[in-house]
PDB file of C-alpha atoms and ligand atoms in Angstrom:
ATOM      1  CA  UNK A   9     -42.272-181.648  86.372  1.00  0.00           C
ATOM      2  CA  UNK A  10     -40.635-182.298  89.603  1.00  0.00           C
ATOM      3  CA  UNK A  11     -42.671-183.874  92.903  1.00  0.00           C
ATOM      4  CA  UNK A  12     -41.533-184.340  96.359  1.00  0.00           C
ATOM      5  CA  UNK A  13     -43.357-186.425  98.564  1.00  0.00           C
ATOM      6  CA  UNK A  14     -43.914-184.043 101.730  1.00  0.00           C
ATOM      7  CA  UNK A  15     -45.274-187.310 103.778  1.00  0.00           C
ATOM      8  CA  UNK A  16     -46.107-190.822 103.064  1.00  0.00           C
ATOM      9  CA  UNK A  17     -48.107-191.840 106.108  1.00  0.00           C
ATOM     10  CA  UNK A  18     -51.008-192.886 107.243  1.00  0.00           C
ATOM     11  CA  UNK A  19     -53.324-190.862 109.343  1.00  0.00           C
ATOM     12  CA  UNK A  20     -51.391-191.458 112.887  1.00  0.00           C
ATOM     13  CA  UNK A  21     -47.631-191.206 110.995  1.00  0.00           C
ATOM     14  CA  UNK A  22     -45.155-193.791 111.418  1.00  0.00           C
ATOM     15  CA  UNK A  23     -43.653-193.911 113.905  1.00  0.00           C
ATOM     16  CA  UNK A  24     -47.514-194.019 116.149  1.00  0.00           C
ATOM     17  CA  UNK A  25     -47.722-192.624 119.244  1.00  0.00           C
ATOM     18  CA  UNK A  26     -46.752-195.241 122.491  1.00  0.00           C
ATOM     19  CA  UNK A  27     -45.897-197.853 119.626  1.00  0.00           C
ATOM     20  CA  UNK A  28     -42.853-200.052 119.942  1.00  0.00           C
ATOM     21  CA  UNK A  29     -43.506-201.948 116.848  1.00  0.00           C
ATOM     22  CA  UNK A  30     -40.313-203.379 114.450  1.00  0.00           C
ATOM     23  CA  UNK A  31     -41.659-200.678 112.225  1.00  0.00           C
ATOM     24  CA  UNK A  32     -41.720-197.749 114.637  1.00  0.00           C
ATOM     25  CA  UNK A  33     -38.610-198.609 116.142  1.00  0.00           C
ATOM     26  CA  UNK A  34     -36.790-199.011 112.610  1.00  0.00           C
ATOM     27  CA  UNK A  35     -33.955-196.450 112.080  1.00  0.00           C
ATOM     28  CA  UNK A  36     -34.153-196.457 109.037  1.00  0.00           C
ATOM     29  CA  UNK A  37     -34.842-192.765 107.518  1.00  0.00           C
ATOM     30  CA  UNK A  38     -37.580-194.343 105.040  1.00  0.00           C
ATOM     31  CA  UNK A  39     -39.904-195.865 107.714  1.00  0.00           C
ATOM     32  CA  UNK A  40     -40.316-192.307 109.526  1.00  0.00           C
ATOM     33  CA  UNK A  41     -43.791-190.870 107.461  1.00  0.00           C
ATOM     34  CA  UNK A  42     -45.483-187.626 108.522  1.00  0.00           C
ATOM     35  CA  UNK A  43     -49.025-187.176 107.398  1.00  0.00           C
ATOM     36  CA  UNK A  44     -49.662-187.402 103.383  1.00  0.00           C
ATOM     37  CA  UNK A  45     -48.912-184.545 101.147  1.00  0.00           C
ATOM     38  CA  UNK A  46     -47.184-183.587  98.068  1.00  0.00           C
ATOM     39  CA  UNK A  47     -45.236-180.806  96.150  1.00  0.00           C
ATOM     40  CA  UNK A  48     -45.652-180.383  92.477  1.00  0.00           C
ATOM     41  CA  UNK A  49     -43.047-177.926  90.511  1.00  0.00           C
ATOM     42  CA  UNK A  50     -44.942-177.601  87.202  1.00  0.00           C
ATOM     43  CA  UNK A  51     -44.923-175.301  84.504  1.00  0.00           C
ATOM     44  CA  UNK A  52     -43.162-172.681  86.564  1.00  0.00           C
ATOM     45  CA  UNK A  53     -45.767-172.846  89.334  1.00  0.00           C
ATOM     46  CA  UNK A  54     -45.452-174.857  93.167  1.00  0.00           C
ATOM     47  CA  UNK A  55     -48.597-176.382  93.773  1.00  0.00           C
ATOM     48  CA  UNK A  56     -49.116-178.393  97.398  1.00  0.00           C
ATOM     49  CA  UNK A  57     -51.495-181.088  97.621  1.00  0.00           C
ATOM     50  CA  UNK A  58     -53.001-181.642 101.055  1.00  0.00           C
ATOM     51  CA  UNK A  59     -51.694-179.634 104.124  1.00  0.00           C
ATOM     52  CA  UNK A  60     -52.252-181.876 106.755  1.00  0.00           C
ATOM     53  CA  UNK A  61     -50.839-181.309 110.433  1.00  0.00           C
ATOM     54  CA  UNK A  62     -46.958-181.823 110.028  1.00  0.00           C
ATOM     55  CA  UNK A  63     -47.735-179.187 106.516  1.00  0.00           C
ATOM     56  CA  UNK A  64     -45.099-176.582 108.513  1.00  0.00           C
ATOM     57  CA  UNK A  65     -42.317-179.109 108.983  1.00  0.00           C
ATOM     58  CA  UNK A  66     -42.615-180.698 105.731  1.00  0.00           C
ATOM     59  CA  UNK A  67     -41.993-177.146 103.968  1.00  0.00           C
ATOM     60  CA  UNK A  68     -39.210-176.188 106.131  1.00  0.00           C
ATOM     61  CA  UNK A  69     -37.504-179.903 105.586  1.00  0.00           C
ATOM     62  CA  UNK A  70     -37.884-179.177 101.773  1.00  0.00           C
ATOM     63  CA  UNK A  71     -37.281-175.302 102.112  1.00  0.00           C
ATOM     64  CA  UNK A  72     -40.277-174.294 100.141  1.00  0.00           C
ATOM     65  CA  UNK A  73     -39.843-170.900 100.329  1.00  0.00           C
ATOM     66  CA  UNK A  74     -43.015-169.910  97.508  1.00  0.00           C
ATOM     67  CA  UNK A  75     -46.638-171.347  97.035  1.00  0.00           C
ATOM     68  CA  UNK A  76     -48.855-170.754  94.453  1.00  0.00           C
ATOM     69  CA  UNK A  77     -51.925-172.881  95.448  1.00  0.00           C
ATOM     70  CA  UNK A  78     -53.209-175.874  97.357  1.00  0.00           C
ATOM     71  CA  UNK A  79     -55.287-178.595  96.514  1.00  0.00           C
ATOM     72  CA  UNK A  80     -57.156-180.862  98.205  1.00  0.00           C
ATOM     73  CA  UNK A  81     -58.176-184.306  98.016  1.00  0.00           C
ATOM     74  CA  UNK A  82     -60.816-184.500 100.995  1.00  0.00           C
ATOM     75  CA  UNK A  83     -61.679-183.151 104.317  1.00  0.00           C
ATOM     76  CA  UNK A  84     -60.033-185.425 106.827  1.00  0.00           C
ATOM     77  CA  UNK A  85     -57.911-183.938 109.233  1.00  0.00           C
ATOM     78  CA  UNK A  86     -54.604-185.882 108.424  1.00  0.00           C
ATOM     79  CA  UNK A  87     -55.276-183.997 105.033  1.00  0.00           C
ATOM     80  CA  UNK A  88     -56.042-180.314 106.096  1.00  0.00           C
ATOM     81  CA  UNK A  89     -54.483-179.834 109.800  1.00  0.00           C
ATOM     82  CA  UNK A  90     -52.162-177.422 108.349  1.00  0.00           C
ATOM     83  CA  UNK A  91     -54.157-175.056 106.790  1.00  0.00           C
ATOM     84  CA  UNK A  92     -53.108-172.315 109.554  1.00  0.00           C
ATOM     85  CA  UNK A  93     -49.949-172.423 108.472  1.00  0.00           C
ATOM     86  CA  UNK A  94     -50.182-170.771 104.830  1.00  0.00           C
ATOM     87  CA  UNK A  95     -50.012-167.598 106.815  1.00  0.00           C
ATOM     88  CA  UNK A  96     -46.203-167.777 106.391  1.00  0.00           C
ATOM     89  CA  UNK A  97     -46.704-167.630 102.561  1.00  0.00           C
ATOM     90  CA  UNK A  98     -49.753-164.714 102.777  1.00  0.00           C
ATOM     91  CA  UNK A  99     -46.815-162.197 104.626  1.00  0.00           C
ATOM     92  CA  UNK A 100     -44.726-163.326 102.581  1.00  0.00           C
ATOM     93  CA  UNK A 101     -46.095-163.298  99.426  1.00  0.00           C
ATOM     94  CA  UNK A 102     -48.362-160.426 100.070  1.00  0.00           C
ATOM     95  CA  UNK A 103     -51.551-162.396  98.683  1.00  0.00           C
ATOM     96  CA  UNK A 104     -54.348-164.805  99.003  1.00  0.00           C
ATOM     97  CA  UNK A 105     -53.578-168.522  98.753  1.00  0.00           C
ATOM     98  CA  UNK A 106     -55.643-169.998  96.141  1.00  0.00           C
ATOM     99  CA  UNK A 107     -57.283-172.871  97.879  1.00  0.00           C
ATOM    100  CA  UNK A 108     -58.975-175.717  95.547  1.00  0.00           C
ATOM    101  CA  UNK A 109     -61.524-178.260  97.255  1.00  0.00           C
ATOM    102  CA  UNK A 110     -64.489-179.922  96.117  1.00  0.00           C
ATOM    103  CA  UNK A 111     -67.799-177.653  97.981  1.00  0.00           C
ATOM    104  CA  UNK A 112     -68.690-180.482 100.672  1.00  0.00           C
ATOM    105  CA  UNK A 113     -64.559-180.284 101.745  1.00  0.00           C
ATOM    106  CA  UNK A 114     -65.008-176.106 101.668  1.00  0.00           C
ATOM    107  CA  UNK A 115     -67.858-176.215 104.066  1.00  0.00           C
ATOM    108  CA  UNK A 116     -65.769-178.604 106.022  1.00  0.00           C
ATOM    109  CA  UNK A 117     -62.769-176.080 105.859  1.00  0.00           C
ATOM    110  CA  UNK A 118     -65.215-173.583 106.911  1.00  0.00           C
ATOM    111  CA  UNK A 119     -66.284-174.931 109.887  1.00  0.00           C
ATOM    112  CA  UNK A 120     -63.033-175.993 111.039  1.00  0.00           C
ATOM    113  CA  UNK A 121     -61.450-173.162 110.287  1.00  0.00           C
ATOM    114  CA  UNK A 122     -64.325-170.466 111.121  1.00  0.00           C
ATOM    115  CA  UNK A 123     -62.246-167.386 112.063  1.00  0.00           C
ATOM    116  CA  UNK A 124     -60.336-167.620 108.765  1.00  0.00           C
ATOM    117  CA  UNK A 125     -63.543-167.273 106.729  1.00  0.00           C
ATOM    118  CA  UNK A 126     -64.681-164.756 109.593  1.00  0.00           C
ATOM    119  CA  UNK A 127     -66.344-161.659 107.958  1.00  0.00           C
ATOM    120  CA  UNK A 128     -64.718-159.606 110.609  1.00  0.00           C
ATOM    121  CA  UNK A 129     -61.123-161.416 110.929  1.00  0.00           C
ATOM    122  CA  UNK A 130     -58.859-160.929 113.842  1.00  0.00           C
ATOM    123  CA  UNK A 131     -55.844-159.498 112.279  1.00  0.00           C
ATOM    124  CA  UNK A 132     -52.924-162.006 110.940  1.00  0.00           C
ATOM    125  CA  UNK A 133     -55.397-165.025 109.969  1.00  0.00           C
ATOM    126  CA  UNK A 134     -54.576-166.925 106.763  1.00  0.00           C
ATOM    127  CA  UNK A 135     -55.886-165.254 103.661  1.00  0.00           C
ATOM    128  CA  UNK A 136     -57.428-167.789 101.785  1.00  0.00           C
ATOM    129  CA  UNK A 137     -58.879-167.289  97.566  1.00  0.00           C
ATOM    130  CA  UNK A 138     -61.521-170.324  97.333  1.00  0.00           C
ATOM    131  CA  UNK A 139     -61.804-172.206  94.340  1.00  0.00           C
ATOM    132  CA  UNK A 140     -65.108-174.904  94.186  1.00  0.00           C
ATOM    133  CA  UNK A 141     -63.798-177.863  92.096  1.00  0.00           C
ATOM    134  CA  UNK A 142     -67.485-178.410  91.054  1.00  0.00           C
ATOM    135  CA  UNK A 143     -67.040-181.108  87.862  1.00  0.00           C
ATOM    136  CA  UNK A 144     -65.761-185.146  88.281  1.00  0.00           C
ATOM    137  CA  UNK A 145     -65.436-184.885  84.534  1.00  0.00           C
ATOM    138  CA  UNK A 146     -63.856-182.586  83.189  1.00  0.00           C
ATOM    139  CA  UNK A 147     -60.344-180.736  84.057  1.00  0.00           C
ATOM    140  CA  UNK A 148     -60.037-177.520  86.105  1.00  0.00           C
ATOM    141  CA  UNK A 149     -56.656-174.936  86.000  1.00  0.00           C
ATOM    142  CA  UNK A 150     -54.959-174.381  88.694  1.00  0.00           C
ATOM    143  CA  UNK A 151     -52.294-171.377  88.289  1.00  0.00           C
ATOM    144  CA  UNK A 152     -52.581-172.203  84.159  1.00  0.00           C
ATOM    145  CA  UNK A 153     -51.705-175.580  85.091  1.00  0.00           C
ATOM    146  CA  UNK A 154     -54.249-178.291  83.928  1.00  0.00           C
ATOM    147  CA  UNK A 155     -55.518-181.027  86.956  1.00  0.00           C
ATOM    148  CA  UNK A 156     -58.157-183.805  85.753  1.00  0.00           C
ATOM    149  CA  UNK A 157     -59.885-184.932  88.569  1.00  0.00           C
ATOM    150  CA  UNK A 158     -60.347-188.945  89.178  1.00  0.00           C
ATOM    151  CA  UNK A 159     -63.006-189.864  91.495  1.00  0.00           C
ATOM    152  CA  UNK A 160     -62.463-192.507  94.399  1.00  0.00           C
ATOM    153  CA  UNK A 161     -64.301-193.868  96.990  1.00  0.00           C
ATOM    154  CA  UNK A 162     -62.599-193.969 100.721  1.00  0.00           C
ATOM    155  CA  UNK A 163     -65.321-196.139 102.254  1.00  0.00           C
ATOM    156  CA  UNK A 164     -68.500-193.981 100.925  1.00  0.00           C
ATOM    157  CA  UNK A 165     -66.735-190.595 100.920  1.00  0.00           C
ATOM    158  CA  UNK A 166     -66.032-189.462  97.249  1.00  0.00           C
ATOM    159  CA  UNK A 167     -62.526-188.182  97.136  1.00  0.00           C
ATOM    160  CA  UNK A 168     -60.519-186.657  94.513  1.00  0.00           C
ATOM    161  CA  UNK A 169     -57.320-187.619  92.673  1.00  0.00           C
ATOM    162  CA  UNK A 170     -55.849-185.886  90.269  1.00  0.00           C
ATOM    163  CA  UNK A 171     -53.398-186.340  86.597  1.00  0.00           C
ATOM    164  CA  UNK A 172     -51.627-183.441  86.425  1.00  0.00           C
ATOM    165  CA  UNK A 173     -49.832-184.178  82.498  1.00  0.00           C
ATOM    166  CA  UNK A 174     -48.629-187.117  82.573  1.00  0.00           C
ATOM    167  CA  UNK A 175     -48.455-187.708  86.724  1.00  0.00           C
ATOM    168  CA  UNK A 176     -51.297-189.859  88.704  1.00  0.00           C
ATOM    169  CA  UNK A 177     -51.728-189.310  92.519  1.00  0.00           C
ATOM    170  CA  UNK A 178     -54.932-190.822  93.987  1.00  0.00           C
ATOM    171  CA  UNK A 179     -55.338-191.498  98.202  1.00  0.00           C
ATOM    172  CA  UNK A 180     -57.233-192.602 100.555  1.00  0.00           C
ATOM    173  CA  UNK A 181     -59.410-194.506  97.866  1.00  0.00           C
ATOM    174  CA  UNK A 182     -60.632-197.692  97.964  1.00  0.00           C
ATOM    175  CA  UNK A 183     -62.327-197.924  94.844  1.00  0.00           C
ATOM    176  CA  UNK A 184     -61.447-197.075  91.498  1.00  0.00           C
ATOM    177  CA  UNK A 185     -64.682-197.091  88.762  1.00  0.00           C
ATOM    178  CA  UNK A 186     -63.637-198.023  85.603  1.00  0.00           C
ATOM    179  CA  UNK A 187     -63.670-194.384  84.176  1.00  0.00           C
ATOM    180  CA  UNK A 188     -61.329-193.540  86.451  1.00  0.00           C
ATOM    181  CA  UNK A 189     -58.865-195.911  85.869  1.00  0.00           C
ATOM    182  CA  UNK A 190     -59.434-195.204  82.155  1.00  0.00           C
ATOM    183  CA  UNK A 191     -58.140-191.477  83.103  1.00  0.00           C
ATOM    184  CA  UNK A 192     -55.034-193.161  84.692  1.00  0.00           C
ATOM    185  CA  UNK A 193     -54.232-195.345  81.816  1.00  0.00           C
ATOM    186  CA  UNK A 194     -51.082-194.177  79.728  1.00  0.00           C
ATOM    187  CA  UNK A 195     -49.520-191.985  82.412  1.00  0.00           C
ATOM    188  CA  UNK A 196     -46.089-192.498  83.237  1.00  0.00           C
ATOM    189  CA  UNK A 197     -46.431-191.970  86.981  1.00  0.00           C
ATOM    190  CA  UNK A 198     -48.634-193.291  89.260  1.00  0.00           C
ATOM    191  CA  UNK A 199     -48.962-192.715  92.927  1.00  0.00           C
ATOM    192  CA  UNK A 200     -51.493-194.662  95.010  1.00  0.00           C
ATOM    193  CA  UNK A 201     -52.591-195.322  98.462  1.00  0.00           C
ATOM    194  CA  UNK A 202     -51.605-198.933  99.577  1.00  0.00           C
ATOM    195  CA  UNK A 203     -52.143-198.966 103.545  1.00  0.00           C
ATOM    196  CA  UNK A 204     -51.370-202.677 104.964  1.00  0.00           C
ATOM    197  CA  UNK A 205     -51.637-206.428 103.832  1.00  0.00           C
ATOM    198  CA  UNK A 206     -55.233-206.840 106.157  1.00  0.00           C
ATOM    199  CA  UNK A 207     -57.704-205.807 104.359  1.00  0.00           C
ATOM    200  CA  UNK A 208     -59.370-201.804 105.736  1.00  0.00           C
ATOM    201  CA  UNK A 209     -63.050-200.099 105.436  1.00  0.00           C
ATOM    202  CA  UNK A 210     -61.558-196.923 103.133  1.00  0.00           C
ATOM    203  CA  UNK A 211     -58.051-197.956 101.914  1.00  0.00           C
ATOM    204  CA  UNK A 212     -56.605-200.501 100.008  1.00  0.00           C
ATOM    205  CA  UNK A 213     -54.779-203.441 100.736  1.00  0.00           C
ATOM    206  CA  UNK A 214     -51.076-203.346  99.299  1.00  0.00           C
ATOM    207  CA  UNK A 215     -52.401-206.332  97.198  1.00  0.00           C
ATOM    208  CA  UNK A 216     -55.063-204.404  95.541  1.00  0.00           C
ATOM    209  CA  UNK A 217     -53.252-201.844  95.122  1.00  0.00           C
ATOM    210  CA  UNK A 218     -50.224-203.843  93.256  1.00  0.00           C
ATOM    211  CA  UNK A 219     -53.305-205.163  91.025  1.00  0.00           C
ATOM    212  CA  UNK A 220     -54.465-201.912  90.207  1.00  0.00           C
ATOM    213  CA  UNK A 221     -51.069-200.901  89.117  1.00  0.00           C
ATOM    214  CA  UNK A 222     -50.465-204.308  87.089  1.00  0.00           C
ATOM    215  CA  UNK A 223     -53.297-203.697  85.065  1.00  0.00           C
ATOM    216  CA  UNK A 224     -52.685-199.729  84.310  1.00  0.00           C
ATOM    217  CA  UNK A 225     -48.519-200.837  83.752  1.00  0.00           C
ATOM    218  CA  UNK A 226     -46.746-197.313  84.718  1.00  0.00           C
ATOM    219  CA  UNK A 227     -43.726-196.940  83.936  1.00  0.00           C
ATOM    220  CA  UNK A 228     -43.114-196.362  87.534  1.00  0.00           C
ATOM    221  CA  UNK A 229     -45.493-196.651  90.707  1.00  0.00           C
ATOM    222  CA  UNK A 230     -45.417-195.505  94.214  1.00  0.00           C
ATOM    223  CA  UNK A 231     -47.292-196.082  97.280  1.00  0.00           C
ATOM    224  CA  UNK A 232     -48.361-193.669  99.800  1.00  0.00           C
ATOM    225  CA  UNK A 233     -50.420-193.588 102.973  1.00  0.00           C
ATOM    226  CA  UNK A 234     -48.732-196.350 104.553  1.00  0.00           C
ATOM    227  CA  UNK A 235     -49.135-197.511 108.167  1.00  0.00           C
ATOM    228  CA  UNK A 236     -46.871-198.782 110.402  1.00  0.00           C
ATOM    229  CA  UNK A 237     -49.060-202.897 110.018  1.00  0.00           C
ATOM    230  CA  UNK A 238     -47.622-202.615 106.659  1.00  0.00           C
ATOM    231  CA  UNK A 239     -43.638-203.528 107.640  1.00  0.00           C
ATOM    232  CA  UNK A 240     -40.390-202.078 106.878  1.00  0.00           C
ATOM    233  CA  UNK A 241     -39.645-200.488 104.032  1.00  0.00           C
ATOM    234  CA  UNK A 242     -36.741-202.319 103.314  1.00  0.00           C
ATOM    235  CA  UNK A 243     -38.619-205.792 103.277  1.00  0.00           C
ATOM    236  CA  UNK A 244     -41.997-204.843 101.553  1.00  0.00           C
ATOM    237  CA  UNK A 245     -40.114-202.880  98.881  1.00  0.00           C
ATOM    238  CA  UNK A 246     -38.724-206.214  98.015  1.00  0.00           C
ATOM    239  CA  UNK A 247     -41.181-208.567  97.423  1.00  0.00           C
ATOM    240  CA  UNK A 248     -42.342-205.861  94.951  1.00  0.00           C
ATOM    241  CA  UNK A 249     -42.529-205.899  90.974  1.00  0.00           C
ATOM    242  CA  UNK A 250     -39.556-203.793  89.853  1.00  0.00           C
ATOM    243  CA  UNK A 251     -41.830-200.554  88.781  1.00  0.00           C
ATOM    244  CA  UNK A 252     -43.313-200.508  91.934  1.00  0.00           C
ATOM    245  CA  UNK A 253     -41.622-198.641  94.851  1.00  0.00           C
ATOM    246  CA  UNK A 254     -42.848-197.352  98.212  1.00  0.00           C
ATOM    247  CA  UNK A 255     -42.690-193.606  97.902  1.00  0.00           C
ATOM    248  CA  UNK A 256     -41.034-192.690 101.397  1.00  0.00           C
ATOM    249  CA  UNK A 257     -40.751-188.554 102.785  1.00  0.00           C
ATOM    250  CA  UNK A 258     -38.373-186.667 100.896  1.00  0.00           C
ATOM    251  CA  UNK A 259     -38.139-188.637  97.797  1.00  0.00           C
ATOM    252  CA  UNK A 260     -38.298-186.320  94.992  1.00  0.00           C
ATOM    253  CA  UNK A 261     -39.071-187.610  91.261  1.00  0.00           C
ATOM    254  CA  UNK A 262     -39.069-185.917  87.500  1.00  0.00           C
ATOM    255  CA  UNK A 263     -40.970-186.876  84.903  1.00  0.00           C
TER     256      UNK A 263
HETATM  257 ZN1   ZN B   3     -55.681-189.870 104.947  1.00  0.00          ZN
HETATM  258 ZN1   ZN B   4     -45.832-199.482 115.295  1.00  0.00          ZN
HETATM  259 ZN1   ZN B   5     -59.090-189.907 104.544  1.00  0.00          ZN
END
């Protein structure tokens, strides 16, 4: 399995908007995140998880030129502002995207996205093939390819990570029960939201997120959904334990 991390940062990106921060001035290639997402080459199949609003120039950076499916982790925008944008893939392709989302983030898609669930459309919309994820417990098949879903919290929201063999990517949580960190356990890879050293409402705290890892002991860790009140990348990466990395845009990984 291969993975490229399509974006690493938090909702606003890095740099923010009007910020002149160390961090959003840093040249340094790793401390420029677009919104969260990630590609998965598995079993023959590319699989996106999250399109969120930079979704069409993190597929042209990483010329992915075929999709076979999206999944989704939750309805916020920073996750699903690039749904429009699978219309490149529908012409070219000639087919529906499968599209799998829990049913509270599909009514959310539906609303936000009302002409593309139209039941007259306007010609050219994105064709989209729904897919409820309707169980927390037990796996669901994407394109033949197996995803267990962990539940988090982010704040009272449930949200959805997923193992995909032997590959952990969880965001925007900040809580873990303990039978979801019993799914985690034993995989080699795990990826996991870690947003700033204050603590935050629906994220955690890179502290709680280094426990987290400590206690599950990946091989290797990475962590995602980073703001700009975290620091550079260059300086939080090392006051890290060795198996723990911050994943930055365009790193790509095989297990
Ligand atoms: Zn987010
Ligand atoms: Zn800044
Ligand atoms: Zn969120």
């Amino acid at each position: 399995m291969d993975i490229t991390f399509l974006g690493t940062g938090t909702s606003q990106g890095v740099p923010v908007i009007g910020c002149s921060c160390a961090v959003c001035r840093s040249v340094d290639y790793r401390d420029k995140r677009l919104r969260v997402s990630v590609h998965l080459q598995v079993q023959g199949k590319s699989i996106i998880i999250d399109s969120g609003p930079d979704f069409r120039q993190q597929a042209l950076r990483e010329q992915i030129d075929h999709l076979d499916a999206l999944v989704f982790t939750h309805e916020h925008k920073d996750h699903t502002g690039g749904l429009d944008d699978i219309r490149a893939y529908n012409f070219r392709q000639q087919q529906d995207m499968p599209v799998h989302a829990e049913p509270r983030v599909l009514d959310q898609l539906r609303r936000e996205y009302s002409y593309i669930f139209a039941e007259h459309k306007y010609p050219g919309v994105p064709q989209v093939e729904v897919h409820p994820i309707i169980s927390d417990d037990s796996s669901f098949w994407v394109e033949g390819v197996e995803f267990q879903p962990i539940r988090a919290l982010h704040y009272k929201l449930p949200v959805l990570g997923f193992r995909v063999e032997n590959f952990c990517y969880v965001t925007d949580a900040n809580y873990l029960s303990p039978e979801a960190l019993e799914r985690m356990r034993g995989s080699e890879v795990i990826v996991l939201n870690a947003l700033r050293h204050e603590e935050h409402i629906s994220h955690f705290t890179l502290a709680e997120a280094v426990a987290i890892l400590e206690d599950l002991a990946p091989s290797r860790a990475y962590l995602t959904h980073i703001s700009h009140q975290l620091g550079r990348h260059r300086e939080v990466e090392a006051e890290l334990p060795s198996f723990i990395r911050l994943a930055y845009d365009g790193l790509r990984i095989s297990l």
